[in-house]
XYZ file of C-alpha atoms in Angstrom:
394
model
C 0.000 0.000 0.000
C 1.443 3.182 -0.827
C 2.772 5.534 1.720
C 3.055 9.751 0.945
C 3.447 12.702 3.112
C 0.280 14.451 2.065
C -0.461 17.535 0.866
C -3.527 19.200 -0.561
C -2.106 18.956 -4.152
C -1.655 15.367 -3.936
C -4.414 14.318 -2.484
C -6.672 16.514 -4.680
C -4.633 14.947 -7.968
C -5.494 11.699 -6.906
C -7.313 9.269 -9.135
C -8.412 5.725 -8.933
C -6.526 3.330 -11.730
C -9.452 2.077 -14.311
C -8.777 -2.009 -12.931
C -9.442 -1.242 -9.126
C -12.604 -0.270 -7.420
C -10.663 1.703 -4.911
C -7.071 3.441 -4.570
C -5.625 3.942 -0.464
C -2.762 6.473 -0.428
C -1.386 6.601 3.382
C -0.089 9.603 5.480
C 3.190 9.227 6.310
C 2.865 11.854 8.742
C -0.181 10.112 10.871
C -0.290 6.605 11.070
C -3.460 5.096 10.210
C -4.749 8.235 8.246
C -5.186 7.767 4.332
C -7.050 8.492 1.241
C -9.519 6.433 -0.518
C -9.752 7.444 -4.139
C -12.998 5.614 -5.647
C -13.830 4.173 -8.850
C -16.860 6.638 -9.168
C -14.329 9.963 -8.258
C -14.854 10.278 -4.928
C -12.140 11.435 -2.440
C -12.741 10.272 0.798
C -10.452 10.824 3.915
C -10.060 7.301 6.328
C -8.227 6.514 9.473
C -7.378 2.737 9.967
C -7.486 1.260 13.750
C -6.834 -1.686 15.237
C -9.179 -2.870 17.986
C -9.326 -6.588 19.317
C -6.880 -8.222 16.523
C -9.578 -6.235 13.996
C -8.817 -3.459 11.394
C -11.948 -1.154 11.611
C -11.979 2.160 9.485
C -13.942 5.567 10.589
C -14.774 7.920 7.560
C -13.773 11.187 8.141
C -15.429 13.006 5.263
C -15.468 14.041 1.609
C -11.522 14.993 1.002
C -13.077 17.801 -1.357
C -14.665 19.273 1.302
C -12.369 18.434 4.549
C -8.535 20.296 4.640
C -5.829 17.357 5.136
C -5.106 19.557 8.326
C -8.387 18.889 9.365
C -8.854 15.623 8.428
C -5.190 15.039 10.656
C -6.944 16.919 13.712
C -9.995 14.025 13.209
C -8.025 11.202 12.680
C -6.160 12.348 16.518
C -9.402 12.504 17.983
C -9.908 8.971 16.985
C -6.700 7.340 17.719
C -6.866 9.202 21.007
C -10.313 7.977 21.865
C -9.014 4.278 21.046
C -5.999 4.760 23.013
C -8.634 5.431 26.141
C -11.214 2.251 25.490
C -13.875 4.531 23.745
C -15.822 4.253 20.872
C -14.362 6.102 17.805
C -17.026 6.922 16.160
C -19.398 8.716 18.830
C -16.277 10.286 19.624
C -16.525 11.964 16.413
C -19.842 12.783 16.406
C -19.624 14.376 19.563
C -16.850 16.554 18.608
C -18.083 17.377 15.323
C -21.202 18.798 17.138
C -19.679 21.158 19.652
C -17.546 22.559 17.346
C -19.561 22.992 14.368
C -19.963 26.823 14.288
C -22.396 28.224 11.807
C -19.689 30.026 9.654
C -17.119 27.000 9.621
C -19.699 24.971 7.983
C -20.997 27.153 5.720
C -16.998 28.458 4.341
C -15.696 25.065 4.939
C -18.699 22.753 3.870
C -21.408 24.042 2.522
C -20.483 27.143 -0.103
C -17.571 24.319 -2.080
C -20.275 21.462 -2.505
C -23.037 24.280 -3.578
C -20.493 26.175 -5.885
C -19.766 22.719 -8.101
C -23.715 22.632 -9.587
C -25.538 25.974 -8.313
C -25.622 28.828 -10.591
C -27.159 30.998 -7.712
C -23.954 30.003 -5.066
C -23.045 33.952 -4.923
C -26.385 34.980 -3.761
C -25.895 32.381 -1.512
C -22.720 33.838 0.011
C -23.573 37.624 -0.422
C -27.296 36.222 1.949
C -24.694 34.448 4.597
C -21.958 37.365 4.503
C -24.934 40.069 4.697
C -27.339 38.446 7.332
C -26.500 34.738 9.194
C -22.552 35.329 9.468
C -22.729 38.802 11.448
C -25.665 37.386 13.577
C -25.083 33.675 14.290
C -21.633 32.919 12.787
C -19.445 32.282 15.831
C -22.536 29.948 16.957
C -22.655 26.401 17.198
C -24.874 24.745 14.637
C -27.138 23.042 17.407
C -27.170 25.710 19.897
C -29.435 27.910 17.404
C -33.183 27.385 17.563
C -36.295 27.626 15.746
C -37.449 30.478 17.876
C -34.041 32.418 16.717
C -35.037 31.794 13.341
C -38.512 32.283 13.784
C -37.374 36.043 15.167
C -34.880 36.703 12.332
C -37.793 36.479 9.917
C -39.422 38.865 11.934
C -37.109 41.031 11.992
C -36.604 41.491 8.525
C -39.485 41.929 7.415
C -39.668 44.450 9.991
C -36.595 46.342 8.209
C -38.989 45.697 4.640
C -37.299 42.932 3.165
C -39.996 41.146 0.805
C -41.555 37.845 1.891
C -39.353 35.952 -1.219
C -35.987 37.305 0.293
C -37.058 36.040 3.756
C -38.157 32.588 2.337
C -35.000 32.599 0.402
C -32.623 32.898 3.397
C -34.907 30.480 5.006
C -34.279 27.776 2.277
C -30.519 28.454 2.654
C -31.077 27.388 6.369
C -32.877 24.562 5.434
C -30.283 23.396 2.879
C -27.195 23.556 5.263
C -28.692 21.863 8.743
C -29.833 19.032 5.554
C -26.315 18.586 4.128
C -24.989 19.087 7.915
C -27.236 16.182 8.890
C -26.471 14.175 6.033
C -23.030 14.438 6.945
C -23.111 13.286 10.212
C -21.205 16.836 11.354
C -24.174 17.700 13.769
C -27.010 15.523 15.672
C -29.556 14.324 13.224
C -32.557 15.648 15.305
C -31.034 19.026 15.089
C -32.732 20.439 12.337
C -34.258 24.217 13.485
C -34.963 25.519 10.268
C -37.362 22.478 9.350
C -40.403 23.619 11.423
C -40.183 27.350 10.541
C -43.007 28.098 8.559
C -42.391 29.879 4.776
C -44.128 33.393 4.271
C -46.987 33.782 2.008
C -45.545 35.378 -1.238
C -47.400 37.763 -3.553
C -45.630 37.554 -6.841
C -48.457 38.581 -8.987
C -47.656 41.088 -10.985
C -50.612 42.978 -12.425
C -48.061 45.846 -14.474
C -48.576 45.001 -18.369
C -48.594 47.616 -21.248
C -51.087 48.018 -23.692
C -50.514 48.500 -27.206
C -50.524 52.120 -26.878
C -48.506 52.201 -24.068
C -45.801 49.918 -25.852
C -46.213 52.279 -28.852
C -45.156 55.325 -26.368
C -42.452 53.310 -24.706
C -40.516 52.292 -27.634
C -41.389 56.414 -29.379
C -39.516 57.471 -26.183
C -36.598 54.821 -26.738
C -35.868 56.311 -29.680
C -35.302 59.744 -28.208
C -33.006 58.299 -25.396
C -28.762 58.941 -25.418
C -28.609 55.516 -25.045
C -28.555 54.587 -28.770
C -29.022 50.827 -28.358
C -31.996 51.231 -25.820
C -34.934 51.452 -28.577
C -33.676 48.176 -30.268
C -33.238 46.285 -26.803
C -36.521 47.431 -25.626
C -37.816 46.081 -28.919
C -36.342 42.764 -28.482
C -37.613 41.904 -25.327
C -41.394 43.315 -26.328
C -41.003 41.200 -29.318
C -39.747 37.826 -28.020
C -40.643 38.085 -23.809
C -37.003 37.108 -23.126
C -35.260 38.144 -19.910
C -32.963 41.454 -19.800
C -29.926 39.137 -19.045
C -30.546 36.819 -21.967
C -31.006 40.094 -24.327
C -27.941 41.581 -22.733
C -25.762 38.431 -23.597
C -27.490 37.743 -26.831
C -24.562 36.583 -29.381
C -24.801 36.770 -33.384
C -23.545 33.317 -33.779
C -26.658 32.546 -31.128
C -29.276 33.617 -34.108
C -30.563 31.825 -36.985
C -32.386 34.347 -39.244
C -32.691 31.903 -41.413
C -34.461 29.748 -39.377
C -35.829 32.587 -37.313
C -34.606 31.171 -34.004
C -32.931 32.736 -31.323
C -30.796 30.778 -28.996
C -30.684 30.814 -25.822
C -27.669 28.819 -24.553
C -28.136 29.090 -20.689
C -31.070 29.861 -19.494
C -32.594 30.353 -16.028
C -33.874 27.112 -16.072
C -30.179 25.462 -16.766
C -31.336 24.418 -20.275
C -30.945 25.320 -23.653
C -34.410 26.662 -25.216
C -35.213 28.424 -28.524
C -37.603 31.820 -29.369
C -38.948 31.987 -32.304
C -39.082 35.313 -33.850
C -41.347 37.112 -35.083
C -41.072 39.636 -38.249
C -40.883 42.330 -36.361
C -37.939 41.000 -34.373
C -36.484 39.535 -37.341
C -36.214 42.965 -39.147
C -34.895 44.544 -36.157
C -32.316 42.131 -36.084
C -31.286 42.019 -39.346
C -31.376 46.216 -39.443
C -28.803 45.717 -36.318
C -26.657 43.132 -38.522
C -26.682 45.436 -41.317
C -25.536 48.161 -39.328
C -22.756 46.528 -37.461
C -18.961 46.742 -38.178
C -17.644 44.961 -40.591
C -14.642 43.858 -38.511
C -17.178 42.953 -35.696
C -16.746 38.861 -35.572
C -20.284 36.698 -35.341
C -19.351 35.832 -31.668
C -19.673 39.213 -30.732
C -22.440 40.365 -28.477
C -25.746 42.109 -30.335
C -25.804 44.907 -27.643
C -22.787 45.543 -26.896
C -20.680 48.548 -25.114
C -18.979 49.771 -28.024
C -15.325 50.856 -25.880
C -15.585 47.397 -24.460
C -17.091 45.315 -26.679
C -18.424 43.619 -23.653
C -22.622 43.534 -23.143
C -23.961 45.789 -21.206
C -24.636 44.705 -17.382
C -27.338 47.731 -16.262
C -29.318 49.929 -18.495
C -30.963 51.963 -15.826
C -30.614 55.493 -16.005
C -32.016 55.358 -19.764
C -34.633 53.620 -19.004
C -35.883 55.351 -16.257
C -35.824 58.591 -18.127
C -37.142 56.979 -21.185
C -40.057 55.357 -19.236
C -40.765 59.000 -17.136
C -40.977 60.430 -20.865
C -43.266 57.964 -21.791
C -45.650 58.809 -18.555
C -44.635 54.756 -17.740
C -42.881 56.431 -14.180
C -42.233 52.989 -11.837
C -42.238 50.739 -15.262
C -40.212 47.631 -14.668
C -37.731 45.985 -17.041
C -38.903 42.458 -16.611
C -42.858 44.436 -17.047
C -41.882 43.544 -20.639
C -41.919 39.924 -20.617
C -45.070 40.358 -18.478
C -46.614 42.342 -21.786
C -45.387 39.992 -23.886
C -47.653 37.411 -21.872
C -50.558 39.203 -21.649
C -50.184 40.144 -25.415
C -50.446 36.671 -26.278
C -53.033 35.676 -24.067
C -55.427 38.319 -25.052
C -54.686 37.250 -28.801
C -56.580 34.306 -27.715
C -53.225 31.965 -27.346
C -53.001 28.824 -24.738
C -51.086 29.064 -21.320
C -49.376 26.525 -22.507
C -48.128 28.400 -25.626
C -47.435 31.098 -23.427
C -45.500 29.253 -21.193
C -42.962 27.644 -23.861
C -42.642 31.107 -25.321
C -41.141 32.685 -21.953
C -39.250 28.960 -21.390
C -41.101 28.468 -17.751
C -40.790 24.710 -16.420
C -44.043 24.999 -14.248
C -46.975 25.828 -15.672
C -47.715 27.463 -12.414
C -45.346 29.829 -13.019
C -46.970 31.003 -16.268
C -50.190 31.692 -14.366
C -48.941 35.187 -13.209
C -48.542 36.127 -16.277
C -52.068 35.295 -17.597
C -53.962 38.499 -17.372
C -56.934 38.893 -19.838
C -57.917 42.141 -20.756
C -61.242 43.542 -20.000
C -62.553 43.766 -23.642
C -62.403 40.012 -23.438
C -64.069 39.345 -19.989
C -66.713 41.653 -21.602
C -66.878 39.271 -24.677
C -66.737 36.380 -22.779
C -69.507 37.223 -20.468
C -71.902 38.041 -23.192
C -71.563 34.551 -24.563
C -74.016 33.713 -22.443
C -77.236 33.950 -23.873
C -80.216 35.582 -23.242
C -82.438 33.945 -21.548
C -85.227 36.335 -21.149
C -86.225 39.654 -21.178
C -86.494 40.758 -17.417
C -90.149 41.993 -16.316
C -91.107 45.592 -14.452
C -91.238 44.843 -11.300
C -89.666 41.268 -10.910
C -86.752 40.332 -9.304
């Protein structure tokens, strides 16, 4: 078996040869400590322990997520608690939990396993750095309680944080005393966040342009400093996409022969496609015309001419634009809600609607599904008459 001193760059090189099912790689430095590379590319830290003429083996954790100094300081605690007739692995267990402050797990543990699949891991850490570190971070992971949690909500929505960014920091809870528990680093009844009730969340937005009003918007557009403004507000009346997807919009992305636009990472993690319409596809191909020559397909359809880079925030144009318009308070994303309602009150399905705007729960689309009066009226007076009402019934 082979024998190393350790270090961070070997163990995190480590692979398991394509014959075995399993590689260990010792510590030279701490007997009994070693790494077990799997077959499926897990890293796993080990110590090795002899009790009654028996090799047993206590995991120490995922070698991704542990530091070999830490992983050292565990595999002490064990050989210590052998040395004294005790059981290893409550030993652990029981260390793990007094020690496990709030911060440590969420630095140490929780942001690296979140930051290998989560787009959102930043929001994650900016929530943690902003609220739970200052508040709770020096505290141990089972000496919080629901009732602390329970106040913190308070709290803030106290201060006028929305009920979504309260439920949001409250699913970040959630998700750490889950993974913390599912890691054996604190008591599996500990689990505070679990019984603290979500807040109701209003998320219906009833903002959506008429025709008129779109007419105004995109008149006032054209008026703005901000040359590229009318053309981007255009875009996302005309297709419903998101500001970010406009923003980072690519030639090579568009087909206008196929009169597709692709989008290649989306909110929902997938690729989808918007079809476009003529009026989209002439505004695009009035924007190819126009670029420069030079300009290569990869390049971004909006973008900051001195950087060549897109555009991250549009908002002092389009707040003028929209208080020009008399649109004052108009929303960005009150686009793709107009979109929406344009569709549904051309008499097009939800479910249309909802592969338009790429949502994965039809739910979702439901917020969007406003129907204009003219058509309640027109609905309503499908009914018909039954019969002519009589002076002085009813």
């Amino acid at each position: 078996m082979p024998r190393h001193f350790l270090t961070e760059q070997i163990v995190h090189n480590l692979t398991c040869p394509p014959t075995r099912e399993h590689f260990e790689v010792f510590d030279a430095q701490l007997r009994g400590l070693y790494v077990d590379a799997l077959k499926s590319g897990r890293l796993m830290y080990r110590v090795r322990y002899r009790e009654r003429n028996r090799y047993r083996v206590v995991t120490l954790g995922d070698a991704r997520l542990l530091t070999l100094d830490e992983a050292r300081q565990q595999a002490r605690t064990v050989q210590r608690c052998v040395m004294q007739g005790g059981d290893p692995k409550l030993a652990m267990v029981q260390s793990w939990h007094e020690d496990m402050a709030l911060s440590d797990f969420f630095w140490n543990h929780y942001l690296p396993y979140v930051r290998s699949y989560k787009r959102s891991w930043k929001t994650d850490a900016f929530i943690f750095g902003r609220h739970l570190g200052p508040l709770w971070g020096k505290r141990a992971m089972e000496a919080i309680t629901e009732q602390d949690i329970a106040a913190l909500i308070r709290c803030l929505r106290t201060q006028g944080y929305a009920p979504a960014s309260c439920n949001r920091l409250l699913a970040i809870l959630r998700y750490m005393y889950t993974l913390a528990i599912r890691w054996e680093l604190i008591d599996a009844s500990c689990h505070p966040a679990k019984a603290v009730r979500e807040l109701k969340e209003d998320n219906r937005i009833e903002r959506y342009l008429s025709a008129e009003e779109a007419h105004r918007l995109l008149a006032a557009a054209r008026t703005s400093l901000n040359a590229q403004l009318a053309d981007l507000v255009g875009l996302l009346l005309y297709t419903g996409a998101r500001r970010s997807e406009a923003l980072r919009a690519r030639w090579c992305d568009v087909d206008r022969q196929q009169r597709l636009w692709r989008i290649p990472l989306s909110k929902s993690g997938k690729v989808r496609h918007i079809p476009l319409s003529a009026a989209a596809l002439a505004l695009l191909n009035r924007r190819f015309a126009a670029r420069p020559a030079e300009e290569p397909e990869q390049g971004y359809i909006f973008a900051n001419p001195a950087t060549k880079r897109p555009y991250t925030s549009f908002t002092e144009s389009w707040k003028t634009t929209c208080a020009r318009a008399g649109l004052a308070g108009l929303r960005v994303h009150d686009l793709r809600h107009s979109f929406a309602s344009f569709l549904v009150n051309a008499g097009h399905s939800l479910y249309e609607v909802q592969v338009l705007l790429g949502h994965a729960n039809s739910r979702t689309t439901q917020r969007y599904a406003h129907l204009s009066r003219e058509r309640l009226f027109n609905a309503v007076e499908a009914v018909p008459t039954i019969g002519a009402s009589e002076p002085g019934v009813g």
